[in-house]
PDB file of C-alpha atoms in Angstrom:
ATOM      1  CA  MET H   1    -136.809 210.817-126.301  1.00 25.00           C
ATOM      2  CA  THR H   2    -134.209 211.824-128.870  1.00 27.00           C
ATOM      3  CA  PRO H   3    -134.390 212.082-132.672  1.00 29.00           C
ATOM      4  CA  ASN H   4    -132.749 208.654-132.781  1.00 32.00           C
ATOM      5  CA  GLU H   5    -135.909 207.169-131.301  1.00 30.00           C
ATOM      6  CA  LEU H   6    -138.139 208.166-134.190  1.00 32.00           C
ATOM      7  CA  THR H   7    -139.760 205.156-135.835  1.00 32.00           C
ATOM      8  CA  ALA H   8    -140.816 204.504-139.385  1.00 32.00           C
ATOM      9  CA  SER H   9    -144.316 203.661-138.167  1.00 33.00           C
ATOM     10  CA  THR H  10    -145.304 207.281-137.466  1.00 32.00           C
ATOM     11  CA  GLN H  11    -149.018 207.698-138.108  1.00 30.00           C
ATOM     12  CA  LEU H  12    -150.099 210.209-140.746  1.00 31.00           C
ATOM     13  CA  GLY H  13    -151.491 213.371-139.255  1.00 33.00           C
ATOM     14  CA  THR H  14    -149.469 213.162-136.039  1.00 35.00           C
ATOM     15  CA  VAL H  15    -146.268 214.740-134.793  1.00 36.00           C
ATOM     16  CA  PRO H  16    -143.519 212.208-133.903  1.00 39.00           C
ATOM     17  CA  ALA H  17    -143.024 211.815-130.172  1.00 38.00           C
ATOM     18  CA  ALA H  18    -139.346 212.748-130.377  1.00 38.00           C
ATOM     19  CA  ILE H  19    -140.292 216.018-132.029  1.00 39.00           C
ATOM     20  CA  ALA H  20    -143.274 216.797-129.835  1.00 38.00           C
ATOM     21  CA  ALA H  21    -141.282 216.163-126.663  1.00 38.00           C
ATOM     22  CA  ARG H  22    -138.818 218.998-127.181  1.00 45.00           C
ATOM     23  CA  GLY H  23    -140.241 221.233-124.488  1.00 48.00           C
ATOM     24  CA  PRO H  24    -143.271 223.558-124.442  1.00 55.00           C
ATOM     25  CA  ARG H  25    -144.539 224.629-127.828  1.00 63.00           C
ATOM     26  CA  ARG H  26    -146.264 227.928-128.538  1.00 71.00           C
ATOM     27  CA  ALA H  27    -149.854 227.479-129.657  1.00 79.00           C
ATOM     28  CA  LEU H  28    -149.247 229.757-132.645  1.00 91.00           C
ATOM     29  CA  GLU H  29    -145.941 230.761-134.212  1.00 96.00           C
ATOM     30  CA  PHE H  30    -146.957 234.014-135.860  1.00 96.00           C
ATOM     31  CA  GLN H  31    -143.622 234.417-137.664  1.00 97.00           C
ATOM     32  CA  THR H  32    -144.173 231.170-139.543  1.00 98.00           C
ATOM     33  CA  LEU H  33    -147.850 231.836-140.201  1.00 98.00           C
ATOM     34  CA  LEU H  34    -146.975 235.216-141.716  1.00 98.00           C
ATOM     35  CA  LEU H  35    -144.241 233.632-143.816  1.00 98.00           C
ATOM     36  CA  ILE H  36    -146.665 230.990-145.120  1.00 98.00           C
ATOM     37  CA  ALA H  37    -149.123 233.724-146.105  1.00 98.00           C
ATOM     38  CA  ALA H  38    -146.365 235.753-147.765  1.00 98.00           C
ATOM     39  CA  THR H  39    -145.130 232.706-149.672  1.00 98.00           C
ATOM     40  CA  TYR H  40    -148.532 231.938-151.168  1.00 98.00           C
ATOM     41  CA  ALA H  41    -149.110 235.626-151.924  1.00 98.00           C
ATOM     42  CA  GLY H  42    -145.728 235.886-153.641  1.00 98.00           C
ATOM     43  CA  TRP H  43    -146.287 232.727-155.674  1.00 98.00           C
ATOM     44  CA  LEU H  44    -149.740 233.912-156.766  1.00 98.00           C
ATOM     45  CA  ALA H  45    -148.491 237.396-157.681  1.00 98.00           C
ATOM     46  CA  VAL H  46    -145.451 236.225-159.633  1.00 98.00           C
ATOM     47  CA  THR H  47    -147.231 233.491-161.586  1.00 98.00           C
ATOM     48  CA  TYR H  48    -150.088 235.894-162.370  1.00 98.00           C
ATOM     49  CA  SER H  49    -147.514 238.257-163.863  1.00 98.00           C
ATOM     50  CA  TYR H  50    -146.456 235.678-166.458  1.00 98.00           C
ATOM     51  CA  SER H  51    -148.203 237.492-169.318  1.00 95.00           C
ATOM     52  CA  HIS H  52    -146.694 240.858-168.340  1.00 95.00           C
ATOM     53  CA  TRP H  53    -143.155 239.991-167.237  1.00 97.00           C
ATOM     54  CA  SER H  54    -140.313 238.241-168.952  1.00 97.00           C
ATOM     55  CA  LEU H  55    -139.926 234.522-168.290  1.00 97.00           C
ATOM     56  CA  LEU H  56    -136.401 235.390-167.149  1.00 97.00           C
ATOM     57  CA  ALA H  57    -137.997 237.183-164.198  1.00 98.00           C
ATOM     58  CA  VAL H  58    -141.013 234.947-163.566  1.00 98.00           C
ATOM     59  CA  ALA H  59    -139.155 231.603-163.639  1.00 98.00           C
ATOM     60  CA  PRO H  60    -136.499 232.266-160.959  1.00 98.00           C
ATOM     61  CA  LEU H  61    -138.941 234.108-158.704  1.00 98.00           C
ATOM     62  CA  THR H  62    -141.459 231.272-158.947  1.00 98.00           C
ATOM     63  CA  ALA H  63    -138.683 228.741-158.269  1.00 98.00           C
ATOM     64  CA  PHE H  64    -137.764 230.817-155.211  1.00 98.00           C
ATOM     65  CA  PHE H  65    -141.302 230.664-153.816  1.00 98.00           C
ATOM     66  CA  ILE H  66    -141.614 226.930-154.539  1.00 98.00           C
ATOM     67  CA  THR H  67    -138.328 226.390-152.672  1.00 98.00           C
ATOM     68  CA  LEU H  68    -139.518 228.505-149.757  1.00 98.00           C
ATOM     69  CA  HIS H  69    -142.777 226.548-149.696  1.00 98.00           C
ATOM     70  CA  SER H  70    -140.773 223.311-149.515  1.00 98.00           C
ATOM     71  CA  SER H  71    -138.814 224.726-146.581  1.00 98.00           C
ATOM     72  CA  LEU H  72    -142.111 225.518-144.874  1.00 98.00           C
ATOM     73  CA  GLN H  73    -143.277 221.954-145.486  1.00 98.00           C
ATOM     74  CA  HIS H  74    -140.128 220.865-143.658  1.00 98.00           C
ATOM     75  CA  GLU H  75    -141.104 223.102-140.749  1.00 98.00           C
ATOM     76  CA  VAL H  76    -144.541 221.481-140.647  1.00 98.00           C
ATOM     77  CA  VAL H  77    -142.998 217.989-140.660  1.00 97.00           C
ATOM     78  CA  HIS H  78    -141.320 219.037-137.410  1.00 97.00           C
ATOM     79  CA  GLY H  79    -144.486 220.231-135.736  1.00 96.00           C
ATOM     80  CA  HIS H  80    -144.765 223.917-136.665  1.00 97.00           C
ATOM     81  CA  PRO H  81    -146.399 226.442-136.685  1.00 97.00           C
ATOM     82  CA  THR H  82    -149.244 225.375-134.350  1.00 96.00           C
ATOM     83  CA  ARG H  83    -149.870 222.622-131.819  1.00 95.00           C
ATOM     84  CA  TRP H  84    -152.429 221.020-134.137  1.00 96.00           C
ATOM     85  CA  ALA H  85    -150.946 218.682-136.734  1.00 95.00           C
ATOM     86  CA  ALA H  86    -154.033 218.673-138.953  1.00 97.00           C
ATOM     87  CA  ILE H  87    -153.994 222.467-139.224  1.00 97.00           C
ATOM     88  CA  ASN H  88    -150.247 222.503-139.890  1.00 97.00           C
ATOM     89  CA  ARG H  89    -150.654 219.975-142.676  1.00 98.00           C
ATOM     90  CA  LEU H  90    -153.498 221.895-144.277  1.00 98.00           C
ATOM     91  CA  LEU H  91    -151.354 225.037-144.372  1.00 98.00           C
ATOM     92  CA  VAL H  92    -148.726 223.496-146.670  1.00 98.00           C
ATOM     93  CA  VAL H  93    -150.369 220.521-148.402  1.00 98.00           C
ATOM     94  CA  PRO H  94    -151.072 222.358-151.722  1.00 98.00           C
ATOM     95  CA  PRO H  95    -148.346 220.954-154.024  1.00 98.00           C
ATOM     96  CA  LEU H  96    -146.735 223.996-155.609  1.00 98.00           C
ATOM     97  CA  SER H  97    -144.056 221.696-157.030  1.00 98.00           C
ATOM     98  CA  LEU H  98    -146.790 219.372-158.356  1.00 98.00           C
ATOM     99  CA  TRP H  99    -144.655 216.219-158.250  1.00 97.00           C
ATOM    100  CA  LEU H 100    -144.236 215.432-154.535  1.00 98.00           C
ATOM    101  CA  PRO H 101    -147.142 214.469-152.232  1.00 98.00           C
ATOM    102  CA  PHE H 102    -146.614 216.059-148.828  1.00 98.00           C
ATOM    103  CA  ASP H 103    -147.389 212.874-146.904  1.00 97.00           C
ATOM    104  CA  CYS H 104    -144.786 210.902-148.872  1.00 97.00           C
ATOM    105  CA  TYR H 105    -142.197 213.511-147.966  1.00 97.00           C
ATOM    106  CA  ARG H 106    -143.283 213.550-144.338  1.00 97.00           C
ATOM    107  CA  LYS H 107    -142.972 209.792-143.874  1.00 95.00           C
ATOM    108  CA  SER H 108    -139.611 209.711-145.661  1.00 96.00           C
ATOM    109  CA  HIS H 109    -138.183 212.599-143.650  1.00 96.00           C
ATOM    110  CA  HIS H 110    -139.216 211.055-140.352  1.00 94.00           C
ATOM    111  CA  LYS H 111    -137.120 208.012-141.258  1.00 94.00           C
ATOM    112  CA  HIS H 112    -134.198 210.274-142.117  1.00 96.00           C
ATOM    113  CA  HIS H 113    -134.255 211.631-138.559  1.00 95.00           C
ATOM    114  CA  ILE H 114    -133.295 208.287-137.071  1.00 93.00           C
ATOM    115  CA  ASP H 115    -129.762 209.601-136.581  1.00 94.00           C
ATOM    116  CA  ALA H 116    -128.298 206.183-135.784  1.00 94.00           C
ATOM    117  CA  ARG H 117    -129.143 205.137-139.378  1.00 94.00           C
ATOM    118  CA  LEU H 118    -127.944 208.317-141.141  1.00 96.00           C
ATOM    119  CA  THR H 119    -126.252 207.686-144.527  1.00 96.00           C
ATOM    120  CA  ASP H 120    -127.299 204.016-144.538  1.00 95.00           C
ATOM    121  CA  PRO H 121    -128.137 203.100-148.175  1.00 95.00           C
ATOM    122  CA  LEU H 122    -131.190 201.102-147.091  1.00 94.00           C
ATOM    123  CA  ASP H 123    -132.495 202.775-143.939  1.00 95.00           C
ATOM    124  CA  ASP H 124    -131.888 206.466-144.702  1.00 96.00           C
ATOM    125  CA  PRO H 125    -134.176 207.527-147.577  1.00 95.00           C
ATOM    126  CA  GLU H 126    -132.117 210.714-148.059  1.00 95.00           C
ATOM    127  CA  SER H 127    -128.797 208.881-148.411  1.00 96.00           C
ATOM    128  CA  TYR H 128    -126.828 209.172-151.649  1.00 96.00           C
ATOM    129  CA  TYR H 129    -124.601 206.204-150.780  1.00 97.00           C
ATOM    130  CA  TRP H 130    -124.967 202.802-152.403  1.00 97.00           C
ATOM    131  CA  ARG H 131    -124.225 199.198-151.519  1.00 96.00           C
ATOM    132  CA  ALA H 132    -121.833 197.477-153.930  1.00 96.00           C
ATOM    133  CA  GLU H 133    -124.393 194.849-154.954  1.00 96.00           C
ATOM    134  CA  ASP H 134    -127.063 197.464-155.702  1.00 96.00           C
ATOM    135  CA  LEU H 135    -124.688 199.665-157.672  1.00 96.00           C
ATOM    136  CA  ALA H 136    -123.530 196.658-159.701  1.00 96.00           C
ATOM    137  CA  ARG H 137    -127.122 196.163-160.884  1.00 95.00           C
ATOM    138  CA  GLN H 138    -127.174 199.654-162.396  1.00 95.00           C
ATOM    139  CA  PRO H 139    -126.441 199.916-166.130  1.00 96.00           C
ATOM    140  CA  ALA H 140    -123.230 201.659-167.166  1.00 97.00           C
ATOM    141  CA  LEU H 141    -125.105 204.891-167.943  1.00 97.00           C
ATOM    142  CA  GLY H 142    -126.797 204.789-164.543  1.00 96.00           C
ATOM    143  CA  ARG H 143    -123.451 204.446-162.750  1.00 97.00           C
ATOM    144  CA  LEU H 144    -122.067 207.309-164.829  1.00 97.00           C
ATOM    145  CA  LEU H 145    -124.971 209.587-163.882  1.00 98.00           C
ATOM    146  CA  LEU H 146    -124.765 208.590-160.220  1.00 98.00           C
ATOM    147  CA  ASN H 147    -121.048 209.345-160.079  1.00 97.00           C
ATOM    148  CA  ALA H 148    -121.625 212.687-161.789  1.00 98.00           C
ATOM    149  CA  GLN H 149    -124.087 213.580-159.027  1.00 98.00           C
ATOM    150  CA  GLN H 150    -121.321 213.273-156.448  1.00 98.00           C
ATOM    151  CA  THR H 151    -120.181 216.697-157.708  1.00 98.00           C
ATOM    152  CA  LEU H 152    -122.244 219.798-156.971  1.00 98.00           C
ATOM    153  CA  ALA H 153    -122.592 220.589-160.675  1.00 98.00           C
ATOM    154  CA  GLY H 154    -123.896 217.103-161.381  1.00 98.00           C
ATOM    155  CA  ARG H 155    -126.238 217.156-158.400  1.00 98.00           C
ATOM    156  CA  VAL H 156    -127.808 220.439-159.510  1.00 98.00           C
ATOM    157  CA  LEU H 157    -128.006 219.686-163.236  1.00 98.00           C
ATOM    158  CA  ILE H 158    -128.760 215.951-163.266  1.00 98.00           C
ATOM    159  CA  GLY H 159    -130.086 215.466-159.735  1.00 98.00           C
ATOM    160  CA  PRO H 160    -133.598 216.905-160.187  1.00 98.00           C
ATOM    161  CA  PHE H 161    -134.394 214.621-163.119  1.00 98.00           C
ATOM    162  CA  TRP H 162    -132.796 211.618-161.417  1.00 97.00           C
ATOM    163  CA  SER H 163    -134.469 212.163-158.052  1.00 97.00           C
ATOM    164  CA  ILE H 164    -137.924 212.912-159.477  1.00 98.00           C
ATOM    165  CA  GLY H 165    -137.689 210.015-161.921  1.00 97.00           C
ATOM    166  CA  SER H 166    -136.472 207.616-159.222  1.00 96.00           C
ATOM    167  CA  PHE H 167    -139.245 208.776-156.907  1.00 97.00           C
ATOM    168  CA  PHE H 168    -141.948 208.130-159.513  1.00 98.00           C
ATOM    169  CA  TYR H 169    -140.467 204.732-160.308  1.00 97.00           C
ATOM    170  CA  SER H 170    -140.398 203.611-156.662  1.00 96.00           C
ATOM    171  CA  GLU H 171    -143.876 205.014-156.041  1.00 98.00           C
ATOM    172  CA  ALA H 172    -145.235 203.195-159.093  1.00 98.00           C
ATOM    173  CA  LEU H 173    -143.849 199.918-157.760  1.00 97.00           C
ATOM    174  CA  ALA H 174    -145.318 200.608-154.317  1.00 97.00           C
ATOM    175  CA  LEU H 175    -148.686 201.444-155.843  1.00 97.00           C
ATOM    176  CA  TRP H 176    -148.572 198.229-157.861  1.00 97.00           C
ATOM    177  CA  ARG H 177    -147.927 196.319-154.616  1.00 96.00           C
ATOM    178  CA  ASN H 178    -150.856 198.212-153.087  1.00 95.00           C
ATOM    179  CA  GLU H 179    -148.757 199.487-150.186  1.00 95.00           C
ATOM    180  CA  LYS H 180    -151.043 200.400-147.312  1.00 95.00           C
ATOM    181  CA  GLY H 181    -152.397 203.944-147.477  1.00 96.00           C
ATOM    182  CA  LEU H 182    -150.363 204.982-150.531  1.00 97.00           C
ATOM    183  CA  ARG H 183    -153.217 205.061-153.016  1.00 97.00           C
ATOM    184  CA  ALA H 184    -155.166 207.375-150.716  1.00 97.00           C
ATOM    185  CA  ILE H 185    -152.139 209.666-150.468  1.00 98.00           C
ATOM    186  CA  TRP H 186    -151.831 209.880-154.247  1.00 98.00           C
ATOM    187  CA  ILE H 187    -155.557 210.380-154.824  1.00 98.00           C
ATOM    188  CA  GLU H 188    -155.584 213.298-152.387  1.00 98.00           C
ATOM    189  CA  HIS H 189    -152.387 214.660-153.932  1.00 98.00           C
ATOM    190  CA  LEU H 190    -153.897 214.618-157.425  1.00 98.00           C
ATOM    191  CA  ILE H 191    -156.986 216.404-156.108  1.00 98.00           C
ATOM    192  CA  TRP H 192    -154.775 219.112-154.605  1.00 98.00           C
ATOM    193  CA  CYS H 193    -152.912 219.378-157.922  1.00 98.00           C
ATOM    194  CA  VAL H 194    -156.105 220.443-159.694  1.00 98.00           C
ATOM    195  CA  PRO H 195    -156.374 223.994-158.261  1.00 98.00           C
ATOM    196  CA  VAL H 196    -152.623 224.524-158.712  1.00 98.00           C
ATOM    197  CA  ILE H 197    -152.790 223.470-162.367  1.00 98.00           C
ATOM    198  CA  VAL H 198    -155.962 225.490-163.001  1.00 98.00           C
ATOM    199  CA  TRP H 199    -154.285 228.584-161.547  1.00 98.00           C
ATOM    200  CA  VAL H 200    -151.026 228.065-163.431  1.00 98.00           C
ATOM    201  CA  LYS H 201    -152.428 227.055-166.820  1.00 98.00           C
ATOM    202  CA  VAL H 202    -155.918 228.543-167.039  1.00 98.00           C
ATOM    203  CA  VAL H 203    -155.678 231.725-164.973  1.00 98.00           C
ATOM    204  CA  CYS H 204    -152.021 232.635-165.554  1.00 98.00           C
ATOM    205  CA  GLY H 205    -151.614 231.111-169.018  1.00 97.00           C
ATOM    206  CA  ILE H 206    -148.356 229.324-168.170  1.00 98.00           C
ATOM    207  CA  PRO H 207    -147.836 226.166-170.249  1.00 98.00           C
ATOM    208  CA  LEU H 208    -147.573 223.256-167.865  1.00 98.00           C
ATOM    209  CA  TRP H 209    -144.254 222.088-169.333  1.00 97.00           C
ATOM    210  CA  THR H 210    -142.851 225.607-168.811  1.00 98.00           C
ATOM    211  CA  TYR H 211    -143.952 225.602-165.182  1.00 98.00           C
ATOM    212  CA  LEU H 212    -142.426 222.184-164.566  1.00 98.00           C
ATOM    213  CA  LEU H 213    -139.134 222.586-166.443  1.00 98.00           C
ATOM    214  CA  ALA H 214    -138.451 226.279-165.801  1.00 98.00           C
ATOM    215  CA  MET H 215    -139.811 226.597-162.269  1.00 98.00           C
ATOM    216  CA  ALA H 216    -140.497 223.334-160.402  1.00 98.00           C
ATOM    217  CA  VAL H 217    -137.354 221.509-161.549  1.00 98.00           C
ATOM    218  CA  PRO H 218    -135.039 224.472-160.763  1.00 98.00           C
ATOM    219  CA  ALA H 219    -136.681 224.692-157.319  1.00 98.00           C
ATOM    220  CA  ASN H 220    -135.730 221.073-156.738  1.00 98.00           C
ATOM    221  CA  ALA H 221    -132.197 221.867-157.912  1.00 98.00           C
ATOM    222  CA  ILE H 222    -131.923 224.587-155.255  1.00 98.00           C
ATOM    223  CA  GLN H 223    -133.039 222.113-152.595  1.00 98.00           C
ATOM    224  CA  LEU H 224    -130.478 219.588-153.815  1.00 98.00           C
ATOM    225  CA  MET H 225    -127.817 222.279-153.439  1.00 97.00           C
ATOM    226  CA  ARG H 226    -128.752 222.466-149.763  1.00 97.00           C
ATOM    227  CA  SER H 227    -128.697 218.729-149.180  1.00 97.00           C
ATOM    228  CA  PHE H 228    -125.571 218.070-151.266  1.00 97.00           C
ATOM    229  CA  ALA H 229    -123.003 218.240-148.461  1.00 95.00           C
ATOM    230  CA  GLU H 230    -125.301 217.855-145.438  1.00 97.00           C
ATOM    231  CA  HIS H 231    -124.208 214.314-144.597  1.00 97.00           C
ATOM    232  CA  ARG H 232    -121.091 212.196-144.873  1.00 96.00           C
ATOM    233  CA  ALA H 233    -120.596 208.566-143.872  1.00 95.00           C
ATOM    234  CA  ARG H 234    -118.616 208.421-140.620  1.00 94.00           C
ATOM    235  CA  PRO H 235    -118.579 205.996-137.654  1.00 93.00           C
ATOM    236  CA  SER H 236    -120.132 208.475-135.215  1.00 94.00           C
ATOM    237  CA  PRO H 237    -123.674 209.714-135.991  1.00 94.00           C
ATOM    238  CA  SER H 238    -122.828 213.271-134.897  1.00 95.00           C
ATOM    239  CA  GLU H 239    -119.900 213.365-137.342  1.00 96.00           C
ATOM    240  CA  ARG H 240    -122.220 212.516-140.239  1.00 97.00           C
ATOM    241  CA  ILE H 241    -124.006 215.894-140.062  1.00 97.00           C
ATOM    242  CA  ALA H 242    -122.489 219.041-141.580  1.00 97.00           C
ATOM    243  CA  ILE H 243    -123.011 222.752-140.998  1.00 98.00           C
ATOM    244  CA  VAL H 244    -122.999 225.576-143.559  1.00 98.00           C
ATOM    245  CA  GLU H 245    -122.327 228.873-141.798  1.00 97.00           C
ATOM    246  CA  GLY H 246    -122.726 232.480-142.884  1.00 94.00           C
ATOM    247  CA  SER H 247    -125.235 231.780-145.652  1.00 94.00           C
ATOM    248  CA  TRP H 248    -127.350 234.912-145.489  1.00 92.00           C
ATOM    249  CA  ILE H 249    -128.674 234.454-149.029  1.00 92.00           C
ATOM    250  CA  LEU H 250    -129.696 230.808-149.205  1.00 96.00           C
ATOM    251  CA  GLY H 251    -129.860 230.239-145.447  1.00 97.00           C
ATOM    252  CA  PRO H 252    -133.137 232.166-145.008  1.00 97.00           C
ATOM    253  CA  VAL H 253    -134.612 230.424-148.080  1.00 98.00           C
ATOM    254  CA  PHE H 254    -133.808 227.099-146.403  1.00 98.00           C
ATOM    255  CA  LEU H 255    -135.163 228.488-143.103  1.00 98.00           C
ATOM    256  CA  PHE H 256    -131.685 227.974-141.635  1.00 98.00           C
ATOM    257  CA  ASN H 257    -131.717 224.231-142.167  1.00 97.00           C
ATOM    258  CA  ASN H 258    -128.132 224.819-143.317  1.00 98.00           C
ATOM    259  CA  LEU H 259    -127.261 224.770-139.594  1.00 97.00           C
ATOM    260  CA  HIS H 260    -127.894 221.088-139.943  1.00 97.00           C
ATOM    261  CA  SER H 261    -126.156 219.652-136.880  1.00 97.00           C
ATOM    262  CA  LEU H 262    -128.318 221.823-134.652  1.00 97.00           C
ATOM    263  CA  HIS H 263    -131.437 220.818-136.556  1.00 97.00           C
ATOM    264  CA  HIS H 264    -130.750 217.100-136.098  1.00 97.00           C
ATOM    265  CA  GLU H 265    -129.960 217.605-132.433  1.00 96.00           C
ATOM    266  CA  SER H 266    -133.112 219.663-131.770  1.00 96.00           C
ATOM    267  CA  PRO H 267    -135.512 219.315-134.708  1.00 95.00           C
ATOM    268  CA  ALA H 268    -138.300 221.188-132.934  1.00 94.00           C
ATOM    269  CA  ILE H 269    -136.444 224.535-132.878  1.00 97.00           C
ATOM    270  CA  PRO H 270    -138.412 226.949-135.105  1.00 97.00           C
ATOM    271  CA  TRP H 271    -136.530 228.489-138.022  1.00 98.00           C
ATOM    272  CA  TYR H 272    -136.435 232.003-136.573  1.00 98.00           C
ATOM    273  CA  GLU H 273    -134.638 230.790-133.431  1.00 97.00           C
ATOM    274  CA  MET H 274    -132.009 228.747-135.268  1.00 97.00           C
ATOM    275  CA  PRO H 275    -129.283 231.422-135.771  1.00 97.00           C
ATOM    276  CA  GLY H 276    -129.332 232.549-132.140  1.00 97.00           C
ATOM    277  CA  ARG H 277    -129.403 229.008-130.770  1.00 97.00           C
ATOM    278  CA  TYR H 278    -126.589 228.044-133.123  1.00 97.00           C
ATOM    279  CA  ARG H 279    -124.347 230.881-131.929  1.00 97.00           C
ATOM    280  CA  GLN H 280    -124.812 229.682-128.347  1.00 97.00           C
ATOM    281  CA  ALA H 281    -124.012 226.047-129.165  1.00 97.00           C
ATOM    282  CA  ARG H 282    -121.473 226.532-131.987  1.00 97.00           C
ATOM    283  CA  ALA H 283    -118.303 225.413-130.199  1.00 97.00           C
ATOM    284  CA  ARG H 284    -119.913 222.260-128.854  1.00 97.00           C
ATOM    285  CA  LEU H 285    -121.558 221.361-132.164  1.00 97.00           C
ATOM    286  CA  LEU H 286    -118.298 221.738-134.087  1.00 96.00           C
ATOM    287  CA  ALA H 287    -116.496 219.588-131.533  1.00 97.00           C
ATOM    288  CA  GLU H 288    -119.168 216.902-131.777  1.00 96.00           C
ATOM    289  CA  ASN H 289    -119.344 216.817-135.594  1.00 96.00           C
ATOM    290  CA  GLY H 290    -115.577 216.783-136.016  1.00 96.00           C
ATOM    291  CA  GLY H 291    -115.420 220.273-137.512  1.00 96.00           C
ATOM    292  CA  LEU H 292    -117.530 219.363-140.539  1.00 97.00           C
ATOM    293  CA  VAL H 293    -118.356 222.964-141.407  1.00 97.00           C
ATOM    294  CA  TYR H 294    -118.449 225.054-144.574  1.00 97.00           C
ATOM    295  CA  ARG H 295    -118.226 228.837-144.857  1.00 95.00           C
ATOM    296  CA  THR H 296    -121.300 229.527-147.012  1.00 96.00           C
ATOM    297  CA  TYR H 297    -122.462 227.570-150.048  1.00 97.00           C
ATOM    298  CA  PHE H 298    -119.763 229.312-152.082  1.00 97.00           C
ATOM    299  CA  ASP H 299    -117.297 227.314-149.997  1.00 97.00           C
ATOM    300  CA  VAL H 300    -119.193 224.116-150.838  1.00 98.00           C
ATOM    301  CA  ALA H 301    -119.072 225.064-154.539  1.00 97.00           C
ATOM    302  CA  ARG H 302    -115.352 225.927-154.355  1.00 97.00           C
ATOM    303  CA  ARG H 303    -114.576 222.485-152.987  1.00 98.00           C
ATOM    304  CA  TYR H 304    -117.014 220.278-154.861  1.00 98.00           C
ATOM    305  CA  LEU H 305    -118.337 221.979-157.985  1.00 98.00           C
ATOM    306  CA  PHE H 306    -116.478 219.481-160.183  1.00 98.00           C
ATOM    307  CA  THR H 307    -114.929 217.312-157.448  1.00 97.00           C
ATOM    308  CA  ALA H 308    -116.734 214.407-155.803  1.00 97.00           C
ATOM    309  CA  HIS H 309    -117.994 215.088-152.293  1.00 97.00           C
ATOM    310  CA  ASP H 310    -117.406 211.435-151.363  1.00 96.00           C
ATOM    311  CA  ARG H 311    -117.321 207.963-152.842  1.00 95.00           C
ATOM    312  CA  LEU H 312    -120.576 206.619-154.169  1.00 96.00           C
ATOM    313  CA  LEU H 313    -120.191 203.334-152.295  1.00 96.00           C
ATOM    314  CA  HIS H 314    -120.892 203.415-148.585  1.00 96.00           C
ATOM    315  CA  PRO H 315    -117.540 202.726-146.861  1.00 93.00           C
ATOM    316  CA  THR H 316    -118.902 199.757-144.903  1.00 90.00           C
ATOM    317  CA  GLY H 317    -121.855 198.832-147.113  1.00 87.00           C
ATOM    318  CA  GLY H 318    -124.274 200.216-144.530  1.00 86.00           C
ATOM    319  CA  VAL H 319    -124.485 201.545-140.989  1.00 86.00           C
ATOM    320  CA  PRO H 320    -123.892 198.646-138.576  1.00 81.00           C
ATOM    321  CA  ARG H 321    -126.864 197.679-136.455  1.00 78.00           C
ATOM    322  CA  LYS H 322    -126.499 197.277-132.727  1.00 68.00           C
ATOM    323  CA  SER H 323    -127.236 193.788-131.450  1.00 48.00           C
ATOM    324  CA  ALA H 324    -130.424 193.470-129.397  1.00 40.00           C
TER     325      ALA H 324
END
């Protein structure tokens, strides 16, 4: 099977067949297990230092560890670091960001890996493209904010509030409709939030609004910087997936998900093998994605800091479906 054969009906607690079928998997990936332990230790140490360090030091360091934790959640979505999905999930389910339930992210990201539907405004939950009829229903201010997010500056500054707000709105509607299994996901998520909030507010003395606005929201902004130029609407699925090379600052924080064409081609490659595997496959990947490559995130910023990455409207209104 290929990533294109992933289905939206993936059961919670399992690894998708397309991911699990990517060859033999080590029982334990010690590199990832050590990184998970280091991430929690770093987050605990930095937040505990709130009363002793300046907020100017604590906030960016905490945002860094929340971002790294999110990257590790992405690794777990793709079947790492053990062969046992339940153990993998338990390793990263504590919501350091507070706002996003892990199982909601997992289901959404599985849908994103149906490469044949990439960038589709309806079928790809990570698409930033819109259909004309849906965009027309947005108020003037909404269209203004959406267009602003087509620039990197807008995506980083406005994007976290838009994406988190939109997520809560859609989840509230789904909860109202009593979508199957969603209430259980949110109940468990809120239970997991309790120890995080107790640690942050009671033990460390960090006001919750400070943690959210100065740490969790900036962490989301960093993640949006990664995803900003990852995909572009093109006829061929392989040409919709970009690569950001040479990013030895943000690349490790994203666990080399910046090498995005390789990740979509082989989503089961562990993060620590990505650079070496990319070097071996670079020429072929660039030929297949039409040379959609950036030289570090500074290159992305140089091109798109105040310039739109692409039009807001999907060029065809959606990815055409193949007839049965």
